[in-house]
XYZ file of C-alpha atoms in Angstrom:
187
model
C 0.000 0.000 0.000
C 1.141 3.511 -0.823
C -0.276 6.414 1.143
C 0.338 10.087 0.362
C 0.667 12.641 3.142
C -0.579 15.746 1.337
C 0.470 19.147 2.655
C -2.778 21.059 2.210
C -1.466 24.621 2.367
C 0.710 26.498 -0.092
C 0.885 29.665 1.995
C 4.303 31.230 2.676
C 5.235 30.560 6.298
C 2.711 27.730 6.500
C 2.586 25.412 9.491
C 1.463 22.434 7.440
C 4.935 21.418 6.375
C 6.087 20.852 9.964
C 2.884 18.953 10.749
C 3.263 16.783 7.633
C 6.890 16.051 8.509
C 5.745 14.935 11.973
C 3.111 12.651 10.410
C 5.755 11.211 8.071
C 8.173 10.617 10.961
C 5.445 8.858 12.968
C 4.534 6.719 9.937
C 8.103 5.903 8.902
C 8.441 2.687 10.897
C 4.995 1.297 10.161
C 4.902 -1.999 8.300
C 1.375 -1.651 6.892
C 2.067 0.916 4.161
C 4.661 3.127 2.545
C 4.024 6.789 3.318
C 5.278 9.612 1.103
C 5.060 13.391 1.440
C 3.272 15.211 -1.365
C 3.529 19.003 -1.312
C 0.843 20.920 -3.202
C 3.283 23.807 -3.559
C 5.343 21.648 -5.945
C 2.545 21.401 -8.519
C 1.605 25.010 -9.355
C -2.016 24.006 -9.891
C -4.210 26.606 -11.544
C -7.725 27.362 -10.354
C -10.110 24.935 -12.071
C -8.320 25.390 -15.390
C -9.744 22.318 -17.143
C -12.498 22.833 -19.729
C -14.011 19.398 -19.057
C -15.636 18.574 -15.734
C -13.294 16.097 -13.980
C -16.034 13.510 -13.543
C -16.433 13.382 -17.329
C -12.754 13.772 -18.234
C -11.820 10.111 -17.701
C -8.386 11.243 -16.455
C -7.745 13.041 -19.760
C -6.719 16.611 -18.954
C -5.448 19.453 -21.129
C -3.312 21.283 -18.574
C 0.134 19.660 -18.020
C 0.061 20.489 -14.298
C -3.298 18.759 -13.958
C -2.006 15.726 -15.866
C 0.977 15.453 -13.521
C -1.222 15.916 -10.442
C -3.595 13.238 -11.754
C -0.761 10.715 -12.155
C 0.522 11.394 -8.656
C -2.881 11.144 -6.963
C -3.854 8.065 -8.976
C -0.692 6.228 -7.873
C -1.734 6.094 -4.193
C -4.052 3.743 -2.317
C -4.904 6.284 0.367
C -4.179 9.752 1.644
C -3.615 11.790 4.758
C -4.752 15.359 4.239
C -2.791 17.713 6.497
C -5.329 20.495 6.452
C -5.354 23.903 8.043
C -8.642 25.519 8.899
C -8.992 28.932 7.287
C -11.984 31.057 8.351
C -13.902 28.008 9.615
C -13.326 26.102 6.375
C -11.041 24.093 4.144
C -8.015 25.706 2.484
C -8.558 26.854 -1.095
C -5.360 25.262 -2.438
C -6.299 21.781 -1.247
C -9.942 22.179 -2.293
C -8.850 23.223 -5.777
C -6.406 20.291 -5.974
C -9.247 17.976 -4.983
C -11.750 19.528 -7.404
C -9.377 19.333 -10.382
C -9.662 15.531 -10.385
C -12.405 12.944 -10.304
C -12.032 9.179 -10.303
C -8.403 9.357 -9.148
C -9.795 9.767 -5.607
C -12.524 7.129 -5.838
C -12.696 4.005 -3.675
C -9.722 5.050 -1.595
C -9.230 5.872 2.088
C -8.615 9.234 3.721
C -7.078 10.189 7.046
C -7.360 13.750 8.317
C -4.899 15.750 10.398
C -6.164 19.245 11.044
C -4.733 22.297 12.704
C -6.114 25.676 13.618
C -7.458 27.761 16.463
C -10.081 25.085 17.163
C -7.863 22.171 16.137
C -8.978 22.252 12.523
C -12.159 20.362 13.406
C -14.454 22.380 11.137
C -12.188 21.809 8.135
C -11.961 18.111 9.013
C -15.745 17.773 9.148
C -16.104 19.606 5.838
C -13.540 17.293 4.235
C -15.555 14.254 5.314
C -18.586 15.518 3.364
C -16.602 16.761 0.362
C -14.555 13.566 0.025
C -17.582 11.289 0.291
C -18.988 12.808 -2.900
C -16.164 11.166 -4.880
C -16.215 7.952 -2.807
C -13.040 8.925 -0.951
C -13.843 7.363 2.419
C -12.607 9.108 5.565
C -11.678 6.974 8.568
C -13.357 7.743 11.882
C -10.305 8.786 13.913
C -8.604 12.119 13.339
C -5.845 14.284 14.765
C -6.774 17.835 15.755
C -3.885 20.171 16.573
C -4.465 23.431 18.409
C -2.576 26.568 17.452
C -2.565 27.446 21.155
C -1.438 24.126 22.631
C 0.573 22.349 19.926
C 2.534 25.251 18.472
C 4.816 27.494 20.455
C 7.615 30.006 20.075
C 9.865 27.258 18.702
C 7.302 26.022 16.178
C 5.335 22.791 16.134
C 5.528 20.942 19.451
C 2.593 18.523 19.617
C 1.213 17.207 22.869
C 2.393 13.608 23.407
C -1.149 12.216 23.181
C -1.313 13.085 19.491
C 1.184 10.344 18.593
C -1.235 7.724 19.938
C -4.157 9.436 18.178
C -2.238 9.367 14.905
C -1.223 5.717 15.341
C -4.880 4.743 15.750
C -5.873 6.777 12.722
C -3.124 5.235 10.591
C -4.188 1.739 11.706
C -7.681 2.483 10.394
C -6.319 4.100 7.241
C -4.139 1.118 6.350
C -6.945 -1.362 7.009
C -9.455 0.578 4.916
C -6.892 1.200 2.156
C -6.297 -2.550 1.860
C -10.023 -3.280 1.715
C -10.649 -0.593 -0.890
C -7.682 -1.799 -2.954
C -9.592 -5.073 -3.284
C -12.716 -3.152 -4.302
C -10.771 -1.259 -7.000
C -8.720 -4.145 -8.364
C -10.479 -7.367 -7.368
C -7.184 -8.552 -5.833
């Protein structure tokens, strides 16, 4: 199983990179899947630049950045979205990256690690609804990181309990990713 840890913010000075690196470090010694960092900032995705609706495009896109993004997303069995919460919602960069594609996300598993003033919980809940529309199935457990308790003057410093929360979430993610792999491939 291959699982992408997607950094959901492209903002200069973003906190998501340090959170994603922590997720990757926690996942590094797990035997159930190979985890890889995927940084949205590396793709220079344009805002809904495809003339064909992704659900009807059959993975055939005109924009080279969209084609590259499609190949990357399609190559994974599951995802961890490291998502900030901006103004009580999901970040535009990650929402656009999601909306650019269609079936690449389908019948796969999603884990959510949120951060924000309220732990990113509103963005996490919105992602559950958004993802379900394309049959990207979110696991029950989540990690919610508080800007006030898990970040300090020296940067990201998560409370120790979050490692156990993440381990439980990744257990669920790996199990669901395996099951959905069978759904997608029959293997």
